[in-house]
Amino acid sequence: MGVYEELGLAPIINASGTVTRLGGAPMPPAVVAALAAAAEQWVPLEQLQAAASRRIAAVTGAEAGLVTAGSAAALTLGTAALLAGHDLGRMERLPHCRGFPHEIVVAREHRSGYDHAVRAAGARLVEVGFNEVVAGAGVRRAEGWEYEAAFSERTAGVLYVFSSAAAPTLNEVVQRAQRHQLPVLVDAAGELPPRANLKLAETSGADLVAYSGGKSIRGPQSTGILCGRRHWITSAALQMLDMDDHEQLWDPPPELIDRSQLAGIPRHGIGRGLKVSKEEIVALLVALDLFAAGDYLGELTHQRELLEQIAGAVADTAAVCTVRTPGSPERPPLLEVDLTQTGQDAFEVCRRLRLGAPPIYVSHGELADGKLVIHPICLDDTMAATLGTRLREELEHPQS
Ligand SMILES: *Cc1c(COP(=O)(O)O)cnc(C)c1O
């Protein structure tokens, strides 16, 4: 019996991709092996994070980096760094920010549920831009001047959610912020691949960039990366790590935490609840190296074959299948299954796939348009075959 069956759960076929609610990305065997090996020995966590910083810097071109408990935690820690800097009193007080700058400027269109992570550190979000897309009254993207017009003595920095379609560009926003000596924190959680986006801090000059470790990097689902300027990474590390040590003995690696710049030891900060284990750190670093070396690109051809196999299984139904080629050639293809000609409700088909045996979860973002979307990253041959069969059954003989 498998570990999930022991708990009374049926493992699903995940055709939704690396989504968090279904458990994220498949870890390659080398990553799982590193996770197990790391569990058998002990190292001081601040030294491990300093080693991680060197590896992250080598891959991203940033000055320094930190392994975090996911990209959302990276955003909380990054914000905490922008609010407190190296000021131990501010670290102690977060999330209470009375008496020091704590506004983070953000374009309205960059707001999402993930900005909880930024607000959790104590920041107040100040929105710019008018993007009323429903009535269409004066719809436009946020503009660069609006960021600058919102800056004041209360501003602690800028939050920018990166995508290739984001406007104004990250480079423009960084330049405008730098004119006011303000730092920029970038959420690039889901913007890998392309691997070129690992270099965002270096290419844009942004102060801090957050990535998910458990999406396309294929590290443990609970990991992430914060990288950028050493000054801010030090602050983030200080606010996450447990430093319950004696002042006479505390000897952190200076490349990560330079004691000479600190007034004392900030033993526990606001990020203490966002800790990452040694196993997760080691595994994430192995995954990051595989991802950065392009190790996963060889799977793209097989992923396309799996999608074509699923399309073939429903070829003589009224469903219309299209393999979508994504914007970046490093991203997996997707299979769109358009049900509008089948007379069936896409929500119903999606529900019945979830309730079947084994349960099958397809991407649900386009159900309202009558479309199921199949993401191949977590599929193998057997799963793809089962998915094709189940989909055909549902389309030919809908079960109630
Ligand atoms: C996935 C995602 C996050 C959260 O990342 P985790 O690693 O799951 O914490 C944050 N922002 C965006 C835009 C994301 O896509």
Coordinates of C-alpha atoms and ligand atoms in Angstrom, one line a residue:
M1 CA 0.0 0.0 0.0
G2 CA 1.3 3.4 -0.9
V3 CA 1.9 6.2 1.6
Y4 CA -1.3 8.0 0.5
E5 CA -3.4 4.9 0.5
E6 CA -2.3 4.3 4.1
L7 CA -4.0 7.7 4.8
G8 CA -7.1 6.7 3.0
L9 CA -6.3 8.9 -0.1
A10 CA -6.3 8.0 -3.7
P11 CA -3.4 9.5 -5.6
I12 CA -4.6 11.6 -8.5
I13 CA -3.6 12.1 -12.1
N14 CA -2.3 15.7 -12.1
A15 CA -2.9 17.3 -15.5
S16 CA -2.9 20.8 -14.0
G17 CA 0.8 21.4 -13.9
T18 CA 2.9 22.6 -10.9
V19 CA 0.0 24.1 -9.0
T20 CA 0.4 24.3 -5.2
R21 CA -3.0 22.9 -4.3
L22 CA -2.2 19.6 -5.9
G23 CA 1.3 19.3 -4.6
G24 CA 3.5 21.1 -7.2
A25 CA 6.1 19.8 -9.5
P26 CA 7.7 16.4 -9.9
M27 CA 11.1 16.3 -8.2
P28 CA 13.7 14.5 -10.3
P29 CA 15.4 11.5 -8.7
A30 CA 18.6 13.4 -8.1
V31 CA 16.7 15.9 -6.1
V32 CA 14.9 13.3 -4.0
A33 CA 18.3 11.6 -3.4
A34 CA 19.8 14.8 -2.2
L35 CA 16.8 15.4 0.1
A36 CA 17.3 11.9 1.7
A37 CA 21.1 12.3 2.0
A38 CA 20.8 15.7 3.6
A39 CA 18.6 14.3 6.3
E40 CA 21.4 12.1 7.6
Q41 CA 23.8 14.8 8.7
W42 CA 23.7 18.2 10.4
V43 CA 25.2 21.6 9.5
P44 CA 24.7 25.1 11.0
L45 CA 21.8 26.6 9.0
E46 CA 23.4 30.0 8.6
Q47 CA 26.4 28.3 7.0
L48 CA 24.2 26.3 4.8
Q49 CA 22.3 29.4 3.7
A50 CA 25.6 31.2 3.0
A51 CA 26.6 28.3 0.7
A52 CA 23.2 28.5 -0.9
S53 CA 23.7 32.2 -1.4
R54 CA 26.9 31.5 -3.3
R55 CA 25.2 28.9 -5.6
I56 CA 22.1 31.2 -6.1
A57 CA 24.4 34.1 -6.9
A58 CA 26.3 32.0 -9.5
V59 CA 23.1 31.0 -11.2
T60 CA 21.2 34.3 -11.1
G61 CA 24.0 36.8 -11.3
A62 CA 22.6 38.5 -8.2
E63 CA 25.0 39.5 -5.3
A64 CA 23.4 37.1 -2.9
G65 CA 20.5 34.8 -2.3
L66 CA 18.5 32.9 0.3
V67 CA 16.4 29.7 0.1
T68 CA 12.9 30.5 1.4
A69 CA 9.7 28.7 2.2
G70 CA 8.3 29.3 -1.2
S71 CA 8.0 32.5 -3.2
A72 CA 5.3 33.9 -1.0
A73 CA 7.7 33.6 2.0
A74 CA 10.3 35.3 -0.1
L75 CA 8.0 38.2 -0.6
T76 CA 7.3 38.5 3.1
L77 CA 11.0 38.3 3.9
G78 CA 11.9 40.7 1.1
T79 CA 9.4 43.2 2.3
A80 CA 10.6 42.8 5.9
A81 CA 14.1 43.5 4.6
L82 CA 12.9 46.7 2.8
L83 CA 11.1 47.8 6.0
A84 CA 13.8 47.1 8.5
G85 CA 17.1 47.1 6.7
H86 CA 19.8 46.4 9.3
D87 CA 17.9 48.2 12.1
L88 CA 17.4 45.7 14.8
G89 CA 14.7 47.8 16.6
R90 CA 12.6 47.7 13.4
M91 CA 13.1 44.0 13.0
E92 CA 11.9 43.5 16.6
R93 CA 8.8 45.6 15.9
L94 CA 7.5 44.2 12.6
P95 CA 4.7 44.0 11.5
H96 CA 4.2 47.2 13.4
C97 CA 5.8 50.1 11.5
R98 CA 4.8 53.2 13.3
G99 CA 7.5 55.9 12.9
F100 CA 9.3 54.5 9.8
P101 CA 8.5 54.3 6.0
H102 CA 6.3 51.3 5.2
E103 CA 4.4 52.1 2.1
I104 CA 5.0 49.8 -0.9
V105 CA 3.9 51.2 -4.2
V106 CA 2.2 48.7 -6.6
A107 CA 0.3 48.9 -9.8
R108 CA -3.3 47.9 -9.4
E109 CA -3.0 45.3 -12.0
H110 CA -0.2 43.7 -10.0
R111 CA -2.3 43.0 -7.0
S112 CA -3.4 39.4 -6.3
G113 CA -3.9 37.1 -3.4
Y114 CA -0.2 36.9 -3.1
D115 CA 0.1 40.5 -1.9
H116 CA -1.0 39.1 1.5
A117 CA 2.6 38.0 1.7
V118 CA 3.8 41.6 1.4
R119 CA 1.2 43.0 3.8
A120 CA 2.1 40.3 6.3
A121 CA 5.4 42.0 7.0
G122 CA 3.6 45.2 8.0
A123 CA 3.7 47.1 4.7
R124 CA 0.8 49.2 3.5
L125 CA 0.2 48.8 -0.3
V126 CA -0.3 52.1 -2.2
E127 CA -1.9 51.5 -5.6
V128 CA -1.2 53.3 -8.8
G129 CA -2.9 53.0 -12.2
F130 CA -6.5 52.8 -13.4
N131 CA -7.3 49.5 -15.1
E132 CA -11.0 49.3 -15.0
V133 CA -11.5 46.6 -17.6
V134 CA -15.2 45.9 -17.1
A135 CA -16.7 49.3 -18.1
G136 CA -13.8 50.0 -20.3
A137 CA -13.7 53.7 -19.2
G138 CA -10.2 55.0 -20.0
V139 CA -8.7 51.5 -19.8
R140 CA -4.9 51.6 -19.9
R141 CA -1.9 50.0 -18.3
A142 CA -0.3 51.7 -15.3
E143 CA 2.2 54.3 -16.4
G144 CA 5.7 55.0 -15.2
W145 CA 5.0 58.5 -14.0
E146 CA 2.3 57.2 -11.7
Y147 CA 4.8 55.3 -9.6
E148 CA 6.9 58.4 -9.1
A149 CA 3.9 60.5 -8.3
A150 CA 3.0 58.1 -5.5
F151 CA 6.5 58.2 -3.9
S152 CA 6.8 60.1 -0.6
E153 CA 8.8 60.1 2.6
R154 CA 6.5 57.2 3.7
T155 CA 7.6 55.0 0.8
A156 CA 9.7 52.0 1.6
G157 CA 9.9 50.5 -1.9
V158 CA 8.0 49.1 -5.0
L159 CA 6.4 45.7 -5.6
Y160 CA 6.5 44.6 -9.2
V161 CA 4.9 41.4 -10.4
F162 CA 7.0 40.3 -13.4
S163 CA 5.7 38.8 -16.6
S164 CA 6.7 39.3 -20.2
A165 CA 3.5 41.3 -20.8
A166 CA 3.8 43.5 -17.7
A167 CA 3.8 47.3 -18.4
P168 CA 5.6 49.6 -17.8
T169 CA 8.7 47.4 -18.1
L170 CA 10.6 46.3 -15.0
N171 CA 13.6 48.2 -16.2
E172 CA 11.6 51.4 -16.4
V173 CA 10.2 51.0 -13.0
V174 CA 13.6 50.2 -11.5
Q175 CA 15.1 53.3 -13.1
R176 CA 12.2 55.5 -11.8
A177 CA 12.6 54.0 -8.3
Q178 CA 16.3 54.5 -8.3
R179 CA 16.0 58.2 -9.0
H180 CA 14.3 58.3 -5.6
Q181 CA 16.8 55.9 -3.9
L182 CA 13.9 53.4 -3.6
P183 CA 14.3 49.6 -3.8
V184 CA 12.2 47.3 -6.0
L185 CA 11.0 43.9 -5.0
V186 CA 10.0 41.6 -7.8
D187 CA 7.6 38.7 -7.7
A188 CA 8.7 36.4 -10.6
A189 CA 7.4 33.2 -8.9
G190 CA 5.9 31.6 -11.9
E191 CA 8.0 33.2 -14.6
L192 CA 10.5 30.3 -15.1
P193 CA 11.1 29.1 -17.7
P194 CA 12.6 30.8 -19.7
R195 CA 15.8 30.3 -17.8
A196 CA 16.9 33.8 -18.9
N197 CA 14.5 35.1 -16.3
L198 CA 16.8 33.8 -13.6
K199 CA 18.9 36.8 -14.4
L200 CA 16.2 39.4 -13.7
A201 CA 18.0 41.0 -10.7
E202 CA 21.2 41.4 -12.8
T203 CA 19.6 42.6 -16.0
S204 CA 17.0 45.0 -14.5
G205 CA 18.9 46.2 -11.4
A206 CA 16.0 45.3 -9.2
D207 CA 17.0 45.0 -5.5
L208 CA 15.2 41.7 -4.8
V209 CA 13.6 39.0 -6.9
A210 CA 11.4 36.1 -5.6
Y211 CA 11.0 32.7 -7.4
S212 CA 9.2 29.6 -6.6
G213 CA 11.4 26.5 -6.0
G214 CA 8.5 24.1 -6.3
K215 CA 7.2 25.0 -9.7
S216 CA 9.4 24.7 -12.9
I217 CA 12.7 24.5 -10.9
R218 CA 11.2 21.2 -9.5
G219 CA 12.7 21.5 -6.0
P220 CA 10.6 20.7 -2.9
Q221 CA 7.2 22.3 -3.3
S222 CA 7.7 24.2 -0.1
T223 CA 10.8 26.1 -1.3
G224 CA 11.5 29.4 -3.0
I225 CA 14.4 31.7 -3.7
L226 CA 15.0 35.3 -2.8
C227 CA 18.0 36.9 -4.6
G228 CA 19.4 40.3 -5.0
R229 CA 21.5 42.9 -3.2
R230 CA 23.6 41.6 -0.4
H231 CA 22.4 44.3 2.0
W232 CA 18.7 43.2 1.7
I233 CA 19.5 39.5 1.6
T234 CA 21.4 39.9 4.9
S235 CA 18.3 41.6 6.4
A236 CA 16.0 38.8 5.1
A237 CA 18.3 36.1 6.5
L238 CA 18.5 37.8 9.9
Q239 CA 14.7 37.9 10.1
M240 CA 14.2 34.3 9.1
L241 CA 17.0 32.3 10.7
D242 CA 17.0 31.2 14.3
M243 CA 19.9 32.9 16.0
D244 CA 19.4 31.8 19.5
D245 CA 23.1 31.8 20.3
H246 CA 25.4 33.5 22.8
E247 CA 26.8 36.9 21.8
Q248 CA 30.3 35.6 22.6
L249 CA 29.9 32.6 20.4
W250 CA 27.8 33.7 17.4
D251 CA 29.9 33.5 14.3
P252 CA 27.8 33.8 11.2
P253 CA 29.4 33.6 7.8
P254 CA 30.3 37.3 6.9
E255 CA 29.3 37.0 3.3
L256 CA 25.7 36.4 4.4
I257 CA 25.6 38.2 7.8
D258 CA 28.3 40.7 8.5
R259 CA 28.3 41.1 12.3
S260 CA 30.4 44.3 12.1
Q261 CA 27.3 46.0 10.6
L262 CA 25.0 45.0 13.3
A263 CA 24.3 46.4 16.8
G264 CA 23.6 43.0 18.3
I265 CA 21.9 39.7 17.6
P266 CA 18.3 39.9 16.4
R267 CA 17.5 36.4 17.7
H268 CA 14.0 35.8 16.2
G269 CA 12.4 37.9 13.5
I270 CA 9.1 38.1 11.8
G271 CA 10.2 35.3 9.3
R272 CA 10.9 32.7 12.0
G273 CA 7.7 30.9 11.0
L274 CA 9.0 30.7 7.4
K275 CA 11.8 28.4 8.2
V276 CA 13.3 26.0 5.6
S277 CA 14.9 22.7 6.6
K278 CA 18.4 21.6 5.6
E279 CA 17.0 18.9 3.4
E280 CA 14.8 21.3 1.5
I281 CA 17.7 23.7 1.0
V282 CA 20.0 21.0 -0.3
A283 CA 17.4 19.6 -2.6
L284 CA 16.4 23.0 -4.0
L285 CA 20.0 23.7 -4.8
V286 CA 20.3 20.5 -6.8
A287 CA 17.1 21.2 -8.6
L288 CA 18.2 24.8 -9.4
D289 CA 21.4 23.5 -11.0
L290 CA 19.5 20.9 -13.1
F291 CA 17.0 23.6 -14.2
A292 CA 19.7 26.2 -15.0
A293 CA 21.7 23.6 -17.0
G294 CA 18.6 23.0 -19.2
D295 CA 18.3 19.4 -18.0
Y296 CA 14.5 19.4 -18.3
L297 CA 14.3 20.7 -21.8
G298 CA 14.8 17.1 -23.2
E299 CA 11.4 16.2 -21.9
L300 CA 9.5 18.7 -24.0
T301 CA 9.3 16.4 -27.1
H302 CA 7.9 13.6 -25.0
Q303 CA 5.4 15.9 -23.3
R304 CA 4.1 16.9 -26.8
E305 CA 3.7 13.2 -27.7
L306 CA 1.7 12.6 -24.5
L307 CA -0.6 15.4 -25.4
E308 CA -1.0 14.2 -28.9
Q309 CA -1.8 10.7 -27.6
I310 CA -4.6 12.2 -25.4
A311 CA -5.9 14.2 -28.4
G312 CA -5.9 11.0 -30.4
A313 CA -8.0 9.2 -27.8
V314 CA -10.9 11.7 -28.2
A315 CA -10.3 12.3 -32.0
D316 CA -13.7 10.8 -33.0
T317 CA -15.7 12.8 -30.4
A318 CA -17.0 16.3 -30.9
A319 CA -14.2 17.7 -28.7
V320 CA -11.8 19.9 -30.6
C321 CA -8.2 19.4 -29.5
T322 CA -5.3 21.9 -30.1
V323 CA -1.8 21.6 -28.8
R324 CA -0.8 25.1 -27.8
T325 CA 2.8 26.1 -28.2
P326 CA 3.7 28.5 -25.4
G327 CA 5.4 31.8 -25.8
S328 CA 8.8 30.5 -24.7
P329 CA 10.3 27.4 -26.4
E330 CA 11.5 26.3 -22.9
R331 CA 7.9 26.0 -21.6
P332 CA 5.9 22.8 -21.9
P333 CA 3.2 22.6 -24.6
L334 CA -0.5 22.5 -23.4
L335 CA -3.5 20.6 -24.8
E336 CA -6.7 22.6 -25.1
V337 CA -9.8 20.4 -25.3
D338 CA -12.7 22.6 -26.5
L339 CA -16.0 21.1 -25.5
T340 CA -18.3 23.7 -27.0
Q341 CA -19.3 21.5 -29.9
T342 CA -20.0 18.5 -27.6
G343 CA -23.1 19.9 -25.9
Q344 CA -21.5 19.2 -22.5
D345 CA -20.8 21.6 -19.7
A346 CA -17.0 21.8 -19.1
F347 CA -17.5 22.3 -15.4
E348 CA -19.5 19.0 -15.3
V349 CA -16.9 17.1 -17.3
C350 CA -14.2 18.5 -15.0
R351 CA -16.1 17.5 -11.9
R352 CA -16.7 13.9 -13.2
L353 CA -13.0 13.5 -14.0
R354 CA -12.2 14.5 -10.4
L355 CA -14.7 12.1 -9.0
G356 CA -13.6 9.1 -11.1
A357 CA -11.1 6.4 -10.3
P358 CA -8.3 7.5 -10.4
P359 CA -9.3 11.1 -9.8
I360 CA -8.1 13.3 -12.7
Y361 CA -7.5 17.0 -12.3
V362 CA -7.2 19.1 -15.4
S363 CA -6.5 22.9 -15.5
H364 CA -9.7 24.7 -14.7
G365 CA -8.8 28.3 -15.8
E366 CA -10.8 28.2 -19.0
L367 CA -13.9 26.1 -18.0
A368 CA -16.1 29.2 -18.4
D369 CA -15.1 29.2 -22.1
G370 CA -16.0 25.5 -22.4
K371 CA -12.3 24.4 -22.4
L372 CA -10.3 21.9 -20.4
V373 CA -6.6 22.5 -20.5
I374 CA -4.1 19.6 -20.0
H375 CA -0.6 20.3 -18.6
P376 CA 1.8 17.5 -19.2
I377 CA 4.6 18.1 -16.6
C378 CA 3.3 15.7 -14.0
L379 CA 2.1 13.0 -16.5
D380 CA 3.8 9.8 -17.6
D381 CA 2.8 7.4 -20.3
T382 CA 0.4 5.3 -18.2
M383 CA -1.3 8.4 -16.7
A384 CA -1.7 10.0 -20.2
A385 CA -3.3 6.7 -21.5
T386 CA -5.7 6.6 -18.5
L387 CA -6.5 10.3 -19.0
G388 CA -7.3 9.8 -22.7
T389 CA -9.5 6.8 -22.0
R390 CA -11.4 8.5 -19.1
L391 CA -11.9 11.6 -21.2
R392 CA -13.3 9.6 -24.1
E393 CA -15.7 7.7 -21.7
E394 CA -17.0 11.0 -20.4
L395 CA -17.5 12.4 -23.8
E396 CA -19.1 9.3 -25.3
H397 CA -21.2 8.1 -22.3
P398 CA -21.4 10.9 -19.8
Q399 CA -21.9 9.3 -16.4
S400 CA -24.0 11.2 -13.9
Ligands
LIG1 C1 3.0 30.7 -7.4 C2 3.1 32.1 -7.2 C3 3.4 32.7 -6.0 C4 3.6 31.8 -4.7 O1 4.7 31.0 -4.9 P1 5.0 29.8 -3.8 O2 6.3 29.3 -4.1 O3 3.9 28.8 -3.9 O4 4.9 30.5 -2.4 C5 3.5 34.1 -5.8 N1 3.3 34.9 -6.9 C6 3.0 34.4 -8.1 C7 2.8 35.3 -9.3 C8 2.9 33.0 -8.3 O5 2.5 32.5 -9.5

